[in-house]
Every structure is written in C-alpha cells, then in structure tokens.
Amino acid sequence: KAGVTQTPRYLIKTRGQQVTLSCSPISGHRSVSWYQQTPGQGLQFLFEYFSETQRNKGNFPGRFSGRQFSNSRSEMNVSTLELGDSALYLCASSFVQSTDTQYFGPGTRLTVL
Amino acid sequence: DQQVKQNSPSLSVQEGRISILNCDYTNSMFDYFLWYKKYPAEGPTFLISISSIKDKNEDGRFTVFLNKSAKHLSLHIVPSQPGDSAVYFCAASVPGNTGKLIFGQGTTLQVKP
C-alpha cells in the first residue's frame, strides 16, 4: 500500500507571496493532519481535516488555511509569506479516530527569502 | 506550555546494548502515546504506540513502558543497531482533540558500531 505523498518536496518563495502544498493520504484514510516543524518550536499542529471539514485547528494565524477534497486529498495554503514561515511542513493521515495512528509523509521543505 | 518533554537532547550507546529513551508529560488527559523515528529531511516514521489503559507494549526490538502515576513513558530498543541512529519523538493525543498529536522536542540517538 502506498504511503502518504506530499508535493512539492522543496519550495523557495519570497516574502509576501503565497504557497499551496498538497498531500495525498494512504488509501482508505479519511483524516489528514498538518504540522509545521522548525528547529526552535519542534513539531506543531496546524489543523486536521476529515470528510472535507476542518475538525481541529492549532494556534496559527489565519494566513494558514487548508481544505480537503472528496477523495481525502488535502491542500494547505499560506498567504503573505513571512521569513518565519520557513519550515518543514508535514502531513499525516489516519483512519478516523483520534487514537488511530498517524502516518506521515516526507514533508515539503519551504524556504522563504 | 511544553506538555510533552524529552529532557535528553541526545543519547549515545554501543551497538548491541540497550537504548532507553525517556519522555515525561504533564496532561493527565492524554490517552494514547506514540513513538516516531525521524531521519533528516524525511517525515517521522511510526514505531510503536501504547494506550493509557496499558503499561507495556512490545513489538520486536522495541518496547514502550508507561507509568501513569509518574506521567512518564520510555522506549527501550534491544539490541541497538547502527541503523537505529535517528531522532526519536514521543507524542501524545487527547480524547476528542481529533487529529492533533503533541510532540516532544526529540532525542537524537547515536548507535556506535
């Protein structure tokens, strides 16, 4: 069974631009969570989608948004990029319940110049 | 507010010996705990998990112990192999807080041949 895939793997943007990252979950998984990993803050939860609805949200500004499609694929968008948004963005998929194990994709490395 | 803490940033062990990675938490509502292994520029790989109703779970060379009264869990790797060298994260989830895992800061394990 194929794992979680994320595209693109690397991205370079400049301040003020916006970016869209994509995540395809493991087949059969309906929940997709997004995380930001930085050296200073570690792995921080951004939001979670299930059945095209955002079920949970972390403590990030409104510039960070996401959506999920009917096939469970998910995208996250960051508008008006700041230097501090440079990070590894990870998505993880799981079946349904909060106690279901999350499986992570390889991540998208975003660099903001 | 660091709810999940890994107080040892690094650990070095000899090949064939036991590796013990520790994790402390503060939120007694956590009901599910997981350990992930991460290589640079890759997403975390799931290793093993434990429900709060258990105190031990074993999978091959990996065993996780949970001490709820001390709010402490540990991961034992026996025997350690050079391929185990990576960053190890413990994570926890709260019932009803769907899709959100709270991660520790990670411990870098080096297994020397």
PDB file of C-alpha atoms in Angstrom:
ATOM      1  CA  LYS A   1       0.000   0.000   0.000  1.00  0.00           C
ATOM      2  CA  ALA A   2       1.399   3.403  -0.970  1.00  0.00           C
ATOM      3  CA  GLY A   3       2.317   5.777   1.819  1.00  0.00           C
ATOM      4  CA  VAL A   4       1.458   9.412   2.312  1.00  0.00           C
ATOM      5  CA  THR A   5       2.742  11.564  -0.524  1.00  0.00           C
ATOM      6  CA  GLN A   6       3.437  15.271  -0.471  1.00  0.00           C
ATOM      7  CA  THR A   7       4.189  17.644  -3.301  1.00  0.00           C
ATOM      8  CA  PRO A   8       6.309  19.538  -3.928  1.00  0.00           C
ATOM      9  CA  ARG A   9       9.199  18.304  -1.800  1.00  0.00           C
ATOM     10  CA  TYR A  10      11.054  21.617  -1.912  1.00  0.00           C
ATOM     11  CA  LEU A  11       9.872  25.139  -2.477  1.00  0.00           C
ATOM     12  CA  ILE A  12      11.529  28.554  -2.430  1.00  0.00           C
ATOM     13  CA  LYS A  13       9.365  31.659  -2.172  1.00  0.00           C
ATOM     14  CA  THR A  14       9.858  35.301  -1.316  1.00  0.00           C
ATOM     15  CA  ARG A  15       8.189  37.306   1.411  1.00  0.00           C
ATOM     16  CA  GLY A  16       4.650  38.356   0.617  1.00  0.00           C
ATOM     17  CA  GLN A  17       3.978  35.528  -1.801  1.00  0.00           C
ATOM     18  CA  GLN A  18       1.551  32.711  -1.160  1.00  0.00           C
ATOM     19  CA  VAL A  19       2.091  28.970  -1.427  1.00  0.00           C
ATOM     20  CA  THR A  20      -0.040  25.849  -1.752  1.00  0.00           C
ATOM     21  CA  LEU A  21       1.148  22.442  -0.576  1.00  0.00           C
ATOM     22  CA  SER A  22      -0.522  19.146  -1.429  1.00  0.00           C
ATOM     23  CA  CYS A  23      -0.944  15.901   0.484  1.00  0.00           C
ATOM     24  CA  SER A  24      -2.365  12.558  -0.638  1.00  0.00           C
ATOM     25  CA  PRO A  25      -3.211  10.245   2.272  1.00  0.00           C
ATOM     26  CA  ILE A  26      -2.885   6.497   2.469  1.00  0.00           C
ATOM     27  CA  SER A  27      -5.735   4.803   0.642  1.00  0.00           C
ATOM     28  CA  GLY A  28      -8.694   4.389   2.998  1.00  0.00           C
ATOM     29  CA  HIS A  29      -7.520   7.039   5.431  1.00  0.00           C
ATOM     30  CA  ARG A  30     -10.005   9.857   5.827  1.00  0.00           C
ATOM     31  CA  SER A  31      -8.281  12.118   8.330  1.00  0.00           C
ATOM     32  CA  VAL A  32      -5.432  14.401   7.303  1.00  0.00           C
ATOM     33  CA  SER A  33      -3.450  16.476   9.792  1.00  0.00           C
ATOM     34  CA  TRP A  34      -0.843  19.112   9.015  1.00  0.00           C
ATOM     35  CA  TYR A  35       2.194  20.007  11.113  1.00  0.00           C
ATOM     36  CA  GLN A  36       4.973  22.574  10.949  1.00  0.00           C
ATOM     37  CA  GLN A  37       8.455  21.596  12.057  1.00  0.00           C
ATOM     38  CA  THR A  38      11.034  24.258  12.876  1.00  0.00           C
ATOM     39  CA  PRO A  39      14.288  23.968  14.850  1.00  0.00           C
ATOM     40  CA  GLY A  40      13.006  26.291  17.558  1.00  0.00           C
ATOM     41  CA  GLN A  41       9.413  25.121  18.006  1.00  0.00           C
ATOM     42  CA  GLY A  42       9.613  21.464  17.046  1.00  0.00           C
ATOM     43  CA  LEU A  43       6.555  19.786  15.553  1.00  0.00           C
ATOM     44  CA  GLN A  44       3.478  21.983  15.891  1.00  0.00           C
ATOM     45  CA  PHE A  45      -0.067  21.002  14.905  1.00  0.00           C
ATOM     46  CA  LEU A  46      -1.670  23.238  12.280  1.00  0.00           C
ATOM     47  CA  PHE A  47      -5.081  21.693  11.568  1.00  0.00           C
ATOM     48  CA  GLU A  48      -6.926  18.471  10.813  1.00  0.00           C
ATOM     49  CA  TYR A  49      -9.482  17.666   8.124  1.00  0.00           C
ATOM     50  CA  PHE A  50     -11.994  14.863   7.937  1.00  0.00           C
ATOM     51  CA  SER A  51     -14.739  14.450   5.329  1.00  0.00           C
ATOM     52  CA  GLU A  52     -13.861  17.804   3.768  1.00  0.00           C
ATOM     53  CA  THR A  53     -14.378  19.597   7.094  1.00  0.00           C
ATOM     54  CA  GLN A  54     -11.837  21.142   9.415  1.00  0.00           C
ATOM     55  CA  ARG A  55     -12.318  19.329  12.721  1.00  0.00           C
ATOM     56  CA  ASN A  56      -9.487  20.802  14.687  1.00  0.00           C
ATOM     57  CA  LYS A  57      -7.161  23.768  14.497  1.00  0.00           C
ATOM     58  CA  GLY A  58      -3.891  24.669  16.160  1.00  0.00           C
ATOM     59  CA  ASN A  59      -2.650  28.040  17.283  1.00  0.00           C
ATOM     60  CA  PHE A  60      -1.549  29.542  13.976  1.00  0.00           C
ATOM     61  CA  PRO A  61      -2.592  32.818  12.320  1.00  0.00           C
ATOM     62  CA  GLY A  62      -5.325  32.953   9.702  1.00  0.00           C
ATOM     63  CA  ARG A  63      -2.710  33.151   6.958  1.00  0.00           C
ATOM     64  CA  PHE A  64      -2.533  29.374   7.286  1.00  0.00           C
ATOM     65  CA  SER A  65      -5.525  27.628   5.794  1.00  0.00           C
ATOM     66  CA  GLY A  66      -6.392  24.296   4.307  1.00  0.00           C
ATOM     67  CA  ARG A  67      -9.001  22.221   2.629  1.00  0.00           C
ATOM     68  CA  GLN A  68      -9.809  18.617   1.898  1.00  0.00           C
ATOM     69  CA  PHE A  69     -11.349  17.135  -1.194  1.00  0.00           C
ATOM     70  CA  SER A  70     -13.870  14.318  -1.543  1.00  0.00           C
ATOM     71  CA  ASN A  71     -11.057  11.829  -2.266  1.00  0.00           C
ATOM     72  CA  SER A  72      -9.443  12.823   1.087  1.00  0.00           C
ATOM     73  CA  ARG A  73      -6.540  14.620  -0.593  1.00  0.00           C
ATOM     74  CA  SER A  74      -5.703  17.812   1.221  1.00  0.00           C
ATOM     75  CA  GLU A  75      -4.027  21.118   0.494  1.00  0.00           C
ATOM     76  CA  MET A  76      -2.703  23.772   2.783  1.00  0.00           C
ATOM     77  CA  ASN A  77      -2.182  27.366   1.817  1.00  0.00           C
ATOM     78  CA  VAL A  78      -0.022  30.032   3.384  1.00  0.00           C
ATOM     79  CA  SER A  79      -0.666  33.586   2.262  1.00  0.00           C
ATOM     80  CA  THR A  80       1.547  36.642   2.677  1.00  0.00           C
ATOM     81  CA  LEU A  81       4.612  34.578   3.473  1.00  0.00           C
ATOM     82  CA  GLU A  82       6.980  35.711   6.224  1.00  0.00           C
ATOM     83  CA  LEU A  83      10.589  34.704   6.818  1.00  0.00           C
ATOM     84  CA  GLY A  84       9.470  32.789   9.902  1.00  0.00           C
ATOM     85  CA  ASP A  85       7.289  30.516   7.782  1.00  0.00           C
ATOM     86  CA  SER A  86      10.411  28.726   6.558  1.00  0.00           C
ATOM     87  CA  ALA A  87       9.937  25.200   7.847  1.00  0.00           C
ATOM     88  CA  LEU A  88       9.300  21.571   7.022  1.00  0.00           C
ATOM     89  CA  TYR A  89       5.562  21.084   6.521  1.00  0.00           C
ATOM     90  CA  LEU A  90       4.365  17.575   7.230  1.00  0.00           C
ATOM     91  CA  CYS A  91       1.044  15.963   6.654  1.00  0.00           C
ATOM     92  CA  ALA A  92      -0.141  12.801   8.317  1.00  0.00           C
ATOM     93  CA  SER A  93      -3.089  10.562   7.624  1.00  0.00           C
ATOM     94  CA  SER A  94      -5.107   8.190   9.775  1.00  0.00           C
ATOM     95  CA  PHE A  95      -8.394   6.332   9.617  1.00  0.00           C
ATOM     96  CA  VAL A  96     -10.900   8.202  11.736  1.00  0.00           C
ATOM     97  CA  GLN A  97     -10.460   8.218  15.481  1.00  0.00           C
ATOM     98  CA  SER A  98      -8.102  10.420  17.477  1.00  0.00           C
ATOM     99  CA  THR A  99      -6.399   7.267  18.739  1.00  0.00           C
ATOM    100  CA  ASP A 100      -5.700   5.975  15.266  1.00  0.00           C
ATOM    101  CA  THR A 101      -2.017   6.032  14.448  1.00  0.00           C
ATOM    102  CA  GLN A 102      -0.932   8.880  12.192  1.00  0.00           C
ATOM    103  CA  TYR A 103       1.373   8.083   9.300  1.00  0.00           C
ATOM    104  CA  PHE A 104       3.493  10.891   7.970  1.00  0.00           C
ATOM    105  CA  GLY A 105       4.553  11.919   4.511  1.00  0.00           C
ATOM    106  CA  PRO A 106       8.101  13.006   3.642  1.00  0.00           C
ATOM    107  CA  GLY A 107       7.277  16.691   4.054  1.00  0.00           C
ATOM    108  CA  THR A 108       7.638  19.840   1.979  1.00  0.00           C
ATOM    109  CA  ARG A 109      10.644  22.000   2.786  1.00  0.00           C
ATOM    110  CA  LEU A 110       9.581  25.640   2.373  1.00  0.00           C
ATOM    111  CA  THR A 111      12.211  28.357   2.296  1.00  0.00           C
ATOM    112  CA  VAL A 112      11.079  31.979   2.387  1.00  0.00           C
ATOM    113  CA  LEU A 113      13.642  34.543   1.231  1.00  0.00           C
TER     114      LEU A 113
ATOM    115  CA  ASP B   1       3.500  25.236  27.710  1.00  0.00           C
ATOM    116  CA  GLN B   2       5.518  22.107  26.990  1.00  0.00           C
ATOM    117  CA  GLN B   3       3.059  19.299  27.732  1.00  0.00           C
ATOM    118  CA  VAL B   4       5.382  16.591  26.417  1.00  0.00           C
ATOM    119  CA  LYS B   5       9.045  16.763  27.322  1.00  0.00           C
ATOM    120  CA  GLN B   6      12.063  14.819  26.236  1.00  0.00           C
ATOM    121  CA  ASN B   7      14.727  16.099  28.575  1.00  0.00           C
ATOM    122  CA  SER B   8      17.679  14.376  26.945  1.00  0.00           C
ATOM    123  CA  PRO B   9      18.566  16.021  23.623  1.00  0.00           C
ATOM    124  CA  SER B  10      20.968  13.219  22.751  1.00  0.00           C
ATOM    125  CA  LEU B  11      21.956   9.685  23.676  1.00  0.00           C
ATOM    126  CA  SER B  12      24.899   7.567  22.569  1.00  0.00           C
ATOM    127  CA  VAL B  13      25.025   3.777  23.006  1.00  0.00           C
ATOM    128  CA  GLN B  14      27.153   0.924  21.773  1.00  0.00           C
ATOM    129  CA  GLU B  15      25.814  -1.476  19.161  1.00  0.00           C
ATOM    130  CA  GLY B  16      24.153  -4.491  20.790  1.00  0.00           C
ATOM    131  CA  ARG B  17      23.391  -2.671  24.042  1.00  0.00           C
ATOM    132  CA  ILE B  18      20.053  -1.323  25.218  1.00  0.00           C
ATOM    133  CA  SER B  19      18.880   2.184  24.292  1.00  0.00           C
ATOM    134  CA  ILE B  20      16.415   3.826  26.677  1.00  0.00           C
ATOM    135  CA  LEU B  21      14.672   6.985  25.554  1.00  0.00           C
ATOM    136  CA  ASN B  22      12.543   8.863  28.051  1.00  0.00           C
ATOM    137  CA  CYS B  23       9.533  11.122  27.830  1.00  0.00           C
ATOM    138  CA  ASP B  24       7.581  12.996  30.519  1.00  0.00           C
ATOM    139  CA  TYR B  25       4.167  14.573  30.181  1.00  0.00           C
ATOM    140  CA  THR B  26       2.034  16.909  32.243  1.00  0.00           C
ATOM    141  CA  ASN B  27      -1.512  16.416  30.917  1.00  0.00           C
ATOM    142  CA  SER B  28      -3.272  13.538  32.675  1.00  0.00           C
ATOM    143  CA  MET B  29      -5.931  13.567  29.940  1.00  0.00           C
ATOM    144  CA  PHE B  30      -3.565  12.058  27.373  1.00  0.00           C
ATOM    145  CA  ASP B  31      -4.967   8.668  26.379  1.00  0.00           C
ATOM    146  CA  TYR B  32      -2.659   7.486  23.631  1.00  0.00           C
ATOM    147  CA  PHE B  33       1.094   7.725  23.241  1.00  0.00           C
ATOM    148  CA  LEU B  34       3.293   7.092  20.232  1.00  0.00           C
ATOM    149  CA  TRP B  35       6.978   6.956  19.351  1.00  0.00           C
ATOM    150  CA  TYR B  36       8.279   8.080  15.994  1.00  0.00           C
ATOM    151  CA  LYS B  37      11.705   7.878  14.438  1.00  0.00           C
ATOM    152  CA  LYS B  38      12.906  10.575  12.087  1.00  0.00           C
ATOM    153  CA  TYR B  39      15.821  10.910   9.700  1.00  0.00           C
ATOM    154  CA  PRO B  40      16.856  14.353   8.396  1.00  0.00           C
ATOM    155  CA  ALA B  41      14.734  15.653   5.510  1.00  0.00           C
ATOM    156  CA  GLU B  42      12.201  12.835   5.945  1.00  0.00           C
ATOM    157  CA  GLY B  43       8.867  12.572   7.680  1.00  0.00           C
ATOM    158  CA  PRO B  44       8.558  10.777  11.040  1.00  0.00           C
ATOM    159  CA  THR B  45       8.143   7.007  10.837  1.00  0.00           C
ATOM    160  CA  PHE B  46       5.774   5.348  13.298  1.00  0.00           C
ATOM    161  CA  LEU B  47       7.479   2.872  15.628  1.00  0.00           C
ATOM    162  CA  ILE B  48       5.166   1.813  18.419  1.00  0.00           C
ATOM    163  CA  SER B  49       2.236   3.077  20.455  1.00  0.00           C
ATOM    164  CA  ILE B  50       0.549   2.452  23.779  1.00  0.00           C
ATOM    165  CA  SER B  51      -2.892   3.158  25.136  1.00  0.00           C
ATOM    166  CA  SER B  52      -3.213   4.739  28.567  1.00  0.00           C
ATOM    167  CA  ILE B  53      -5.001   1.608  29.814  1.00  0.00           C
ATOM    168  CA  LYS B  54      -1.832  -0.430  29.366  1.00  0.00           C
ATOM    169  CA  ASP B  55       1.582  -0.196  30.957  1.00  0.00           C
ATOM    170  CA  LYS B  56       3.649  -2.053  28.379  1.00  0.00           C
ATOM    171  CA  ASN B  57       3.620  -2.761  24.668  1.00  0.00           C
ATOM    172  CA  GLU B  58       6.191  -4.758  22.756  1.00  0.00           C
ATOM    173  CA  ASP B  59       6.997  -5.039  19.071  1.00  0.00           C
ATOM    174  CA  GLY B  60      10.157  -6.883  18.138  1.00  0.00           C
ATOM    175  CA  ARG B  61      13.170  -4.977  19.440  1.00  0.00           C
ATOM    176  CA  PHE B  62      11.003  -2.086  20.631  1.00  0.00           C
ATOM    177  CA  THR B  63       9.171  -1.933  23.965  1.00  0.00           C
ATOM    178  CA  VAL B  64       7.303   1.047  25.353  1.00  0.00           C
ATOM    179  CA  PHE B  65       6.595   1.367  29.072  1.00  0.00           C
ATOM    180  CA  LEU B  66       4.006   3.718  30.531  1.00  0.00           C
ATOM    181  CA  ASN B  67       3.975   4.842  34.154  1.00  0.00           C
ATOM    182  CA  LYS B  68       0.824   6.913  34.564  1.00  0.00           C
ATOM    183  CA  SER B  69       1.384   7.819  38.190  1.00  0.00           C
ATOM    184  CA  ALA B  70       4.743   9.334  37.266  1.00  0.00           C
ATOM    185  CA  LYS B  71       3.447  10.660  33.918  1.00  0.00           C
ATOM    186  CA  HIS B  72       6.422   9.025  32.273  1.00  0.00           C
ATOM    187  CA  LEU B  73       6.977   6.778  29.300  1.00  0.00           C
ATOM    188  CA  SER B  74      10.082   5.196  27.912  1.00  0.00           C
ATOM    189  CA  LEU B  75      11.136   3.415  24.753  1.00  0.00           C
ATOM    190  CA  HIS B  76      13.568   0.516  25.021  1.00  0.00           C
ATOM    191  CA  ILE B  77      15.445  -0.702  21.985  1.00  0.00           C
ATOM    192  CA  VAL B  78      17.176  -4.048  22.420  1.00  0.00           C
ATOM    193  CA  PRO B  79      19.602  -4.768  20.886  1.00  0.00           C
ATOM    194  CA  SER B  80      20.519  -1.392  19.421  1.00  0.00           C
ATOM    195  CA  GLN B  81      21.777  -1.317  15.846  1.00  0.00           C
ATOM    196  CA  PRO B  82      23.634   1.417  13.914  1.00  0.00           C
ATOM    197  CA  GLY B  83      20.560   1.805  11.676  1.00  0.00           C
ATOM    198  CA  ASP B  84      18.621   2.937  14.741  1.00  0.00           C
ATOM    199  CA  SER B  85      20.609   6.185  14.761  1.00  0.00           C
ATOM    200  CA  ALA B  86      17.995   8.904  14.241  1.00  0.00           C
ATOM    201  CA  VAL B  87      15.898  11.446  16.125  1.00  0.00           C
ATOM    202  CA  TYR B  88      13.169   9.890  18.260  1.00  0.00           C
ATOM    203  CA  PHE B  89       9.993  11.764  19.120  1.00  0.00           C
ATOM    204  CA  CYS B  90       7.355  10.835  21.631  1.00  0.00           C
ATOM    205  CA  ALA B  91       3.854  12.132  21.005  1.00  0.00           C
ATOM    206  CA  ALA B  92       0.538  12.127  22.832  1.00  0.00           C
ATOM    207  CA  SER B  93      -3.100  12.654  21.981  1.00  0.00           C
ATOM    208  CA  VAL B  94      -6.082  13.893  23.976  1.00  0.00           C
ATOM    209  CA  PRO B  95      -9.515  12.265  23.604  1.00  0.00           C
ATOM    210  CA  GLY B  96     -11.765  14.356  21.427  1.00  0.00           C
ATOM    211  CA  ASN B  97      -8.911  16.539  20.227  1.00  0.00           C
ATOM    212  CA  THR B  98      -9.097  14.931  16.838  1.00  0.00           C
ATOM    213  CA  GLY B  99      -6.085  14.636  14.616  1.00  0.00           C
ATOM    214  CA  LYS B 100      -3.796  16.504  16.983  1.00  0.00           C
ATOM    215  CA  LEU B 101      -0.640  14.980  18.346  1.00  0.00           C
ATOM    216  CA  ILE B 102       1.513  16.870  20.816  1.00  0.00           C
ATOM    217  CA  PHE B 103       5.192  16.144  20.295  1.00  0.00           C
ATOM    218  CA  GLY B 104       8.232  16.280  22.495  1.00  0.00           C
ATOM    219  CA  GLN B 105      11.346  18.042  21.249  1.00  0.00           C
ATOM    220  CA  GLY B 106      13.076  14.827  20.257  1.00  0.00           C
ATOM    221  CA  THR B 107      16.130  12.857  21.345  1.00  0.00           C
ATOM    222  CA  THR B 108      18.964  12.157  18.924  1.00  0.00           C
ATOM    223  CA  LEU B 109      20.151   8.577  19.297  1.00  0.00           C
ATOM    224  CA  GLN B 110      23.575   7.562  18.047  1.00  0.00           C
ATOM    225  CA  VAL B 111      24.395   3.870  17.999  1.00  0.00           C
ATOM    226  CA  LYS B 112      28.127   3.279  17.627  1.00  0.00           C
ATOM    227  CA  PRO B 113      29.419   0.144  15.874  1.00  0.00           C
TER     228      PRO B 113
END
